Amino acid sequence: MELVETDLGATLSTLLGLAWLIPLASFAAILFFGPKMGPHGRNSAWVATGAIGTSLALSLFAFGTWMVNHPPAVAHHGDHGDVHGEDHGEEHGKEHDDSHANNHSAEATNRVAARLVRFAEEQAAEGGHGDREHGDHEHDGHEHSDEGHGDEGHGDEGQHADSVEHGDTGHGEKIAYSGDWYALYRSPSLVLSIGWYIDSLTVLLFVVVTFIATCIHVYATGYMHDELHDVTDHEVTLAAGGHLHRPGRFPRFFQALSLFCFSMLGIVIAGNLAMVFIFWELVGICSWFLIGFYFERKSASTAANKAFIVNRVGDFGMLIGLMALWGALGTLHFGDTVSVDAEGHQVVEPGLFSLVRPAENGHALQVPDGMVVAAAASRVGNIASVVSPEDARAVIAEQVSGWRAMGMGNWLLVVAGLGIFCGCMGKSAQVPLHVWLPDAMEGPTPVSALVHSATMVAAGVYLTGRFYPVLTPDVLVVIAYIGAITLFIAATIALVCTDIKRVLAYSTVSQLGYMMLALGVGGWVAGLFHLVTHAFFKSLLFMCSGSVIHACHTNDMRRMGGLLKKMPYTGWTMLVGCLAIIGAGVPFVIGFSGYYSKDSILAQALLFRQINPSHAILWYAAAGGAALTAFYMFRLWFMTFIGEPRDQEVAAHVHESPSVMTTPLVVLSVMAVAAGWSLGSLGVVNLLEQARPLGTAAGMTGGGLLTAAVTVPAEAASHAEAIHVTATWTAFATAGLGVLLAAAFYVWRVVNPAVIATTLRPVYVFLENKWYFDEIYNWIFVKPAHGIAMLASANDRGIIDSILHLAAWLSRQLAAIDAWIDRFLVDGLINTLANVTWTMGLRLRHVQTGRLRQYVMFIVVGTVAIFLLASMMLSATVAIP
Amino acid sequence: MNPASFLTPVLHDTLQVSLPLFRTELALAVTVVLVLLVRMLPGLRRLDSGVVALGGILFAAWYAWSDLRGLPGSPWMPDAVGPERVELFTGLLVFDPLTAFLRFLLTGFLVLFAVFTRITGIPDREDSADFNVLVLGATLGMCLMASANHLLAVFMAVEMASVPSYALAGLLKGRRTSSEAALKYAVYGAGAAGVMLYGISLLAGSLGTFHLPTAAARLAEMGIVGFPEGAALVLALGGLMVGVGLAFKLSAVPFHFWAPDVFEGASAEVGGFLSVASKAAAVALLVRVALGLSSPVALEADMVPAASVVLHHADEAAAETAEAGSSVTQASASQRRVAAQFASLKQDGDGQEGDASNSEKPATEAAATEIVAGATSAAVMSVDEQRIGLALPRYFIVALIAFMAAVTCTLGNLGAYGQTNIKRLLAYSTIAHAGYLMMGVAAAVALAGSNPSMAVSAVAAVAFYLATYVFMNVSAFLIVAVLRNRLRSEEIASYAGLVKTSPGLVVLMGVVLVSLIGLPPLAGFVGKFLIFASLVEASSLPAEGSILSALLIVGGVNTVLSLFYYLRVLKVMTFDPPPSDRPQQSVGLVSLSGAAITAFVVPIVIFGVFWSGLYTLAHLAGGIVS
């Protein structure tokens, strides 16, 4: 299946585009025909499952196509300890993004210059001597000349080679395809389009998302069967007493699930930030639908609203980031856009990545020209006021590198990075925006498994990873710290939770913290690797917990225990999940999927600590977090499955779930074990290494704005033996420690957890109250908001309403007078007229008697009558001339 | 005069000139014969006569279309050099743009009508041959009406169109109302025909000719010289009586009594045929006669066909014997007055007109002398001169048509108010629409006297109105027929709540009714707008202006009046609760009848928005005014 490059791009975009759109079709089908699909909409499950299954097949096909055409190089993660960092992926000679490297720069400079001049002229116009129209004209003309210019730079491949050497490492090329399907809006300064950006990360995530989604669709078919008939919701007590009784909502669930799959895949395939934002909001609304599935329950509807509102806080930051990028760079596309102009030349419109990491700079991060100029606005104004527009362009272009050296525009790049990350914080539940995720567990468990652990919450990590090339060391350090704090806080809260799903929810938050930490300390592959492995084992864990809840009808672990015998499939698969999440394995030999990903995160954190000793806390958080993870996960497992049943009533009717639910568990547990393994070149790590953004293999030094100077080390360096061995042993030791502690507490009962809780009462209460985040937010945000709302409402009701009522009363009085006039004068007139015509019409019927004799007589009468009339008229007119 | 010299021009005229331009009618006639043969010959009896008829109609329509597009100035063939005005069969008929347009309209309507009847299933297979023969024969007569150029042709055409219509009205043989309708129609028609024939004899007697252009020339001559004692009264009576015949065909008040009864008694199919085809032909004939008698045609001496000259001689011989000696002195007196008026004309005229009249000076003088000799002289009167001479007849005709238009329109609309039967309501609606059409004719006649280009627009307005009226009424009657087949009722009350079961059909009916009211953006609005625009234009004329402005007001008020009863049907269909005993059958648009209705209604919407193409055609038809 060897394909030419461009064909491959088209093939992949078609395959993945179809895989993306099929769930939308399923959504539409269920939306319109759901209730008609079998009794109670039973068949909607098959429609949705069939759709996502087809998507999975298409994704796998795309994956296969990718593997055949671009087999990834064997990376080092498979065999620990060896350092051969710099050589991966070099055989890929052709690079879609980079073959026009110089073209980019020329194009970029010209574009920037054009923007500059326009900006300068606007400034001049404000001063009263400038002509906007003229400016536009200049701008247009200039863009035209750009195209020719761009073409000239086309063939300079030689320089490109030089520039690669300039880089810190001779890193290989990155394979990515990008393009647009459809432009929603097109203007010279902004293109909003639905497009794709496909590299191995996209393909990989498509497979992961559709795979897990398929498993969960199948699982949900069994889990949601209650909704197939009328439901009595025991958690909703009506005011009249008794419980809520409502019809089942089976189709609605699958409808929302399909929409979610569409939205999630939309984020993954998105070719630009605007599209990401659209689908970002779409997954948000899907999450809102699904958390609030049992919306009659107050807790569920509150949780849904909370999730939505907290996410909006993050999205606000994201919007700021989007505006900073668009305002300064004029594009939101990730990749370069290649088009052919009227004269047949190829025109390359650089995307974000090429602007921030231009090829001639060896893909090293630099503040793009647009941002430099935007920061140097006052100087640009000065230049524009002295020289003519044409010259100004040249002068400014000369000055840009100088200004950049002065650090101008750096803060703008930081703002952009932080803004986008802010959105990711909301979606990925990073402290301080993590509060919604545990509450989101009010939704049905399949939703928790798919949306709130495996896919949607990982979208934040995915976007941080996708956007990674644009992030400066300052931002990365912030990300690392947020991740570390998150992982630690969430892990501590998980220690004391008794609700089985909440433990998993906090564990999710904590693991997301790990991913962010990994990205922040420079472990791009490590972070995304953990995303993939986590998706498998966390969805597995959630589905296991769902199976338990399904059997016990309670979430409370204190009422469980000893379930392993009754629920063997669930118990053993959940153990696999627990082992995977704590990163269990035989050091340096083999392990569960989490073993590989967590090791690489720890290694990277350790490396970061060695290079930047002042940030050692990150390492401790990561290592400590590993121990906590092991403890709370096995606490969960032991409490649920081991020992004696604590609640006989619950234990009495526990039974294993139907096979439609256990089969996905088994399938996913296989993935939870094996997702980290590499078979030759086929492995997640190798694929991710292939997708690594250009220029990020090398380390970065920077900082100064938000933190002291910091060096983000190259990820390859973390494979050095010294680092790697330490990290592996640390991970092994901490995980073992955690498991042993948990066993001591809950299996061997050497220590009584209740005693510890009493001894460390303040800490326990602090943790049980989840660090008082909800209370603090309540006091800081919710209460004041309510207060302001009450004031506004009082103002509305007391002052504005009374004025309105007065006005309304006055209008009514006026209207009454008007109505009187209308009724008696106007209507009276009209009605009289109408009555007269009506009567006339009816009278006319009497003429039409139906008697033939009379009719014939009328001919004569009519003729004579008209003749008399005519002769009168004739005699009158004949007299006139 | 030997027979050969008499026959040669007649043969040439018939074979070389007339028949090629008569092929539409020939096709219809051949189809009639074929349909009859299909019925009579045992081998062919299995053939569906409807299909044979449809084939013939398509041929006829194609001929009509090719004649129409071959007209000079047609947008389809910019370099067309077809004939603009040719008199056929020694002046009995005339081929001109109006003829071409009406032929195409009528045959095109026949195509739609054939589809219509096949869908609604009336006539059944047994009656199909009779029905088709009658329809084709009537249409042949209507085509002749549209092209009549001679008072005898007028009478023959009217009868030819009417007699099959009487039979059509009685087509539902078993039904009493149907037979009653046919009887009423026939007797009423016979009465009207008698009056008309009397009128024709009066006109021909006093003008000495049946040939319309010649008659106009005579009138012009009289107008200039002065009407002989008592002649004006006789002429007025004659014109009026001819008008009665036309008014019968138009179902104009007060000669409309047959219409509601016939429409109610006959099937909806026949109603559709009568309301559209018969009306179109009648309007065309009205335009022909009214314009023919009130506006001049540039007749040159050699253009007057030999045979008609012969006929004139015969007429004149009769007239001369009737008038006897006293007319000689009158003639010499009138001759003097004509000469005097011509002289004053020449003085009044400005430079260019003066040139024209100077060049004609010898001819005029010759004419003046020829009048005394009793030879045909009108041919040499120039068009402008005739136009002046026709002022009085024109005024009379305008006033007559305007009066009848106003009365027809108002009474038609008012009469529709209390109707409970949809076909009766539509009958009154067609009466009212005849009134609107007559308004356009009145405007055209009035404008023809002073502003021929605006008169062209007025005729075009009438033609446009007719074309859109085809679609509106065919759709309305088709819907009525389809509903009759479903509901077994034609009472408006039985349509109650129809929107619940057949929403699409009700929407289409709504479009049709709103278009009949004449509201934008539907075709009915454009037609009405064009007619009212001509009235506005004509209301500034010095002589007829006041009549026509009054007519304009009447037309406007009537549009408001019509709103009520059309919308009442819609109200019943949408707001009233459906009767409980109605079968729950719906007429979906996804069915043969639904598709046909849609296909007929869509043009109403299209011509309401994109009407320039149709208007170009109509404007072409207006080219009969010179």
PDB file of N, CA and C in Angstrom, chain B residues 452-494:
ATOM      1  N   PRO B 452     -49.737  54.328 -29.513  1.00  0.00           N
ATOM      2  CA  PRO B 452     -49.709  52.909 -29.876  1.00  0.00           C
ATOM      3  C   PRO B 452     -48.723  52.101 -29.059  1.00  0.00           C
ATOM      4  N   SER B 453     -47.593  52.681 -28.657  1.00  0.00           N
ATOM      5  CA  SER B 453     -46.617  51.857 -27.944  1.00  0.00           C
ATOM      6  C   SER B 453     -47.157  51.465 -26.581  1.00  0.00           C
ATOM      7  N   MET B 454     -47.905  52.395 -25.965  1.00  0.00           N
ATOM      8  CA  MET B 454     -48.496  52.025 -24.678  1.00  0.00           C
ATOM      9  C   MET B 454     -49.636  51.030 -24.878  1.00  0.00           C
ATOM     10  N   ALA B 455     -50.301  51.147 -26.011  1.00  0.00           N
ATOM     11  CA  ALA B 455     -51.360  50.178 -26.299  1.00  0.00           C
ATOM     12  C   ALA B 455     -50.774  48.790 -26.440  1.00  0.00           C
ATOM     13  N   VAL B 456     -49.576  48.714 -27.020  1.00  0.00           N
ATOM     14  CA  VAL B 456     -48.893  47.421 -27.110  1.00  0.00           C
ATOM     15  C   VAL B 456     -48.725  46.837 -25.713  1.00  0.00           C
ATOM     16  N   SER B 457     -48.302  47.707 -24.772  1.00  0.00           N
ATOM     17  CA  SER B 457     -48.115  47.222 -23.402  1.00  0.00           C
ATOM     18  C   SER B 457     -49.435  46.777 -22.802  1.00  0.00           C
ATOM     19  N   ALA B 458     -50.510  47.482 -23.123  1.00  0.00           N
ATOM     20  CA  ALA B 458     -51.801  47.114 -22.558  1.00  0.00           C
ATOM     21  C   ALA B 458     -52.237  45.756 -23.071  1.00  0.00           C
ATOM     22  N   VAL B 459     -52.081  45.530 -24.381  1.00  0.00           N
ATOM     23  CA  VAL B 459     -52.420  44.218 -24.920  1.00  0.00           C
ATOM     24  C   VAL B 459     -51.516  43.162 -24.314  1.00  0.00           C
ATOM     25  N   ALA B 460     -50.252  43.535 -24.142  1.00  0.00           N
ATOM     26  CA  ALA B 460     -49.317  42.588 -23.530  1.00  0.00           C
ATOM     27  C   ALA B 460     -49.769  42.237 -22.122  1.00  0.00           C
ATOM     28  N   ALA B 461     -50.277  43.234 -21.397  1.00  0.00           N
ATOM     29  CA  ALA B 461     -50.746  42.974 -20.038  1.00  0.00           C
ATOM     30  C   ALA B 461     -51.875  41.963 -20.063  1.00  0.00           C
ATOM     31  N   VAL B 462     -52.804  42.168 -21.007  1.00  0.00           N
ATOM     32  CA  VAL B 462     -53.923  41.236 -21.114  1.00  0.00           C
ATOM     33  C   VAL B 462     -53.415  39.836 -21.450  1.00  0.00           C
ATOM     34  N   ALA B 463     -52.476  39.783 -22.397  1.00  0.00           N
ATOM     35  CA  ALA B 463     -51.955  38.478 -22.802  1.00  0.00           C
ATOM     36  C   ALA B 463     -51.232  37.814 -21.642  1.00  0.00           C
ATOM     37  N   PHE B 464     -50.480  38.605 -20.911  1.00  0.00           N
ATOM     38  CA  PHE B 464     -49.762  38.048 -19.765  1.00  0.00           C
ATOM     39  C   PHE B 464     -50.747  37.519 -18.736  1.00  0.00           C
ATOM     40  N   TYR B 465     -51.767  38.310 -18.490  1.00  0.00           N
ATOM     41  CA  TYR B 465     -52.782  37.914 -17.520  1.00  0.00           C
ATOM     42  C   TYR B 465     -53.403  36.581 -17.932  1.00  0.00           C
ATOM     43  N   LEU B 466     -53.703  36.484 -19.226  1.00  0.00           N
ATOM     44  CA  LEU B 466     -54.294  35.244 -19.735  1.00  0.00           C
ATOM     45  C   LEU B 466     -53.373  34.060 -19.483  1.00  0.00           C
ATOM     46  N   ALA B 467     -52.071  34.267 -19.763  1.00  0.00           N
ATOM     47  CA  ALA B 467     -51.132  33.159 -19.632  1.00  0.00           C
ATOM     48  C   ALA B 467     -51.045  32.695 -18.192  1.00  0.00           C
ATOM     49  N   THR B 468     -50.977  33.641 -17.254  1.00  0.00           N
ATOM     50  CA  THR B 468     -50.892  33.228 -15.857  1.00  0.00           C
ATOM     51  C   THR B 468     -52.220  32.646 -15.389  1.00  0.00           C
ATOM     52  N   TYR B 469     -53.301  33.186 -15.954  1.00  0.00           N
ATOM     53  CA  TYR B 469     -54.625  32.708 -15.593  1.00  0.00           C
ATOM     54  C   TYR B 469     -54.796  31.233 -15.951  1.00  0.00           C
ATOM     55  N   VAL B 470     -54.148  30.835 -17.037  1.00  0.00           N
ATOM     56  CA  VAL B 470     -54.178  29.421 -17.419  1.00  0.00           C
ATOM     57  C   VAL B 470     -53.717  28.560 -16.258  1.00  0.00           C
ATOM     58  N   PHE B 471     -52.541  28.923 -15.722  1.00  0.00           N
ATOM     59  CA  PHE B 471     -51.977  28.085 -14.661  1.00  0.00           C
ATOM     60  C   PHE B 471     -52.826  28.159 -13.402  1.00  0.00           C
ATOM     61  N   MET B 472     -53.298  29.358 -13.072  1.00  0.00           N
ATOM     62  CA  MET B 472     -54.042  29.485 -11.824  1.00  0.00           C
ATOM     63  C   MET B 472     -55.319  28.661 -11.884  1.00  0.00           C
ATOM     64  N   ASN B 473     -56.067  28.808 -12.984  1.00  0.00           N
ATOM     65  CA  ASN B 473     -57.350  28.130 -13.007  1.00  0.00           C
ATOM     66  C   ASN B 473     -57.226  26.643 -13.241  1.00  0.00           C
ATOM     67  N   VAL B 474     -56.251  26.246 -14.067  1.00  0.00           N
ATOM     68  CA  VAL B 474     -56.060  24.805 -14.235  1.00  0.00           C
ATOM     69  C   VAL B 474     -55.715  24.188 -12.895  1.00  0.00           C
ATOM     70  N   SER B 475     -54.822  24.848 -12.142  1.00  0.00           N
ATOM     71  CA  SER B 475     -54.457  24.300 -10.843  1.00  0.00           C
ATOM     72  C   SER B 475     -55.668  24.243  -9.937  1.00  0.00           C
ATOM     73  N   ALA B 476     -56.446  25.324  -9.901  1.00  0.00           N
ATOM     74  CA  ALA B 476     -57.589  25.360  -9.000  1.00  0.00           C
ATOM     75  C   ALA B 476     -58.564  24.242  -9.340  1.00  0.00           C
ATOM     76  N   PHE B 477     -58.888  24.103 -10.618  1.00  0.00           N
ATOM     77  CA  PHE B 477     -59.862  23.075 -10.979  1.00  0.00           C
ATOM     78  C   PHE B 477     -59.279  21.673 -10.818  1.00  0.00           C
ATOM     79  N   LEU B 478     -57.977  21.539 -11.036  1.00  0.00           N
ATOM     80  CA  LEU B 478     -57.371  20.224 -10.828  1.00  0.00           C
ATOM     81  C   LEU B 478     -57.468  19.843  -9.354  1.00  0.00           C
ATOM     82  N   ILE B 479     -57.175  20.803  -8.482  1.00  0.00           N
ATOM     83  CA  ILE B 479     -57.262  20.504  -7.052  1.00  0.00           C
ATOM     84  C   ILE B 479     -58.693  20.142  -6.691  1.00  0.00           C
ATOM     85  N   VAL B 480     -59.635  20.908  -7.245  1.00  0.00           N
ATOM     86  CA  VAL B 480     -61.039  20.618  -6.963  1.00  0.00           C
ATOM     87  C   VAL B 480     -61.396  19.213  -7.447  1.00  0.00           C
ATOM     88  N   ALA B 481     -60.888  18.861  -8.636  1.00  0.00           N
ATOM     89  CA  ALA B 481     -61.218  17.540  -9.179  1.00  0.00           C
ATOM     90  C   ALA B 481     -60.587  16.442  -8.343  1.00  0.00           C
ATOM     91  N   VAL B 482     -59.340  16.643  -7.939  1.00  0.00           N
ATOM     92  CA  VAL B 482     -58.667  15.621  -7.131  1.00  0.00           C
ATOM     93  C   VAL B 482     -59.385  15.456  -5.800  1.00  0.00           C
ATOM     94  N   LEU B 483     -59.782  16.589  -5.206  1.00  0.00           N
ATOM     95  CA  LEU B 483     -60.488  16.507  -3.928  1.00  0.00           C
ATOM     96  C   LEU B 483     -61.860  15.864  -4.105  1.00  0.00           C
ATOM     97  N   ARG B 484     -62.489  16.161  -5.242  1.00  0.00           N
ATOM     98  CA  ARG B 484     -63.777  15.524  -5.504  1.00  0.00           C
ATOM     99  C   ARG B 484     -63.624  14.010  -5.539  1.00  0.00           C
ATOM    100  N   ASN B 485     -62.522  13.556  -6.193  1.00  0.00           N
ATOM    101  CA  ASN B 485     -62.316  12.118  -6.266  1.00  0.00           C
ATOM    102  C   ASN B 485     -62.095  11.526  -4.887  1.00  0.00           C
ATOM    103  N   ARG B 486     -61.472  12.309  -3.993  1.00  0.00           N
ATOM    104  CA  ARG B 486     -61.212  11.804  -2.651  1.00  0.00           C
ATOM    105  C   ARG B 486     -62.422  11.940  -1.739  1.00  0.00           C
ATOM    106  N   LEU B 487     -62.990  13.141  -1.741  1.00  0.00           N
ATOM    107  CA  LEU B 487     -64.013  13.436  -0.727  1.00  0.00           C
ATOM    108  C   LEU B 487     -65.420  13.185  -1.227  1.00  0.00           C
ATOM    109  N   ARG B 488     -65.560  12.990  -2.497  1.00  0.00           N
ATOM    110  CA  ARG B 488     -66.885  12.820  -3.112  1.00  0.00           C
ATOM    111  C   ARG B 488     -67.764  14.040  -2.829  1.00  0.00           C
ATOM    112  N   SER B 489     -67.175  15.177  -2.807  1.00  0.00           N
ATOM    113  CA  SER B 489     -67.957  16.373  -2.512  1.00  0.00           C
ATOM    114  C   SER B 489     -67.243  17.580  -3.095  1.00  0.00           C
ATOM    115  N   GLU B 490     -68.054  18.540  -3.491  1.00  0.00           N
ATOM    116  CA  GLU B 490     -67.471  19.783  -3.990  1.00  0.00           C
ATOM    117  C   GLU B 490     -67.946  20.961  -3.164  1.00  0.00           C
ATOM    118  N   GLU B 491     -68.475  20.647  -1.985  1.00  0.00           N
ATOM    119  CA  GLU B 491     -68.893  21.722  -1.092  1.00  0.00           C
ATOM    120  C   GLU B 491     -67.670  22.252  -0.356  1.00  0.00           C
ATOM    121  N   ILE B 492     -67.646  23.566  -0.178  1.00  0.00           N
ATOM    122  CA  ILE B 492     -66.507  24.153   0.523  1.00  0.00           C
ATOM    123  C   ILE B 492     -66.440  23.614   1.948  1.00  0.00           C
ATOM    124  N   ALA B 493     -67.607  23.410   2.551  1.00  0.00           N
ATOM    125  CA  ALA B 493     -67.632  22.969   3.943  1.00  0.00           C
ATOM    126  C   ALA B 493     -66.961  21.611   4.100  1.00  0.00           C
ATOM    127  N   SER B 494     -66.960  20.803   3.041  1.00  0.00           N
ATOM    128  CA  SER B 494     -66.367  19.477   3.187  1.00  0.00           C
ATOM    129  C   SER B 494     -64.842  19.556   3.186  1.00  0.00           C
TER     130      SER B 494
END
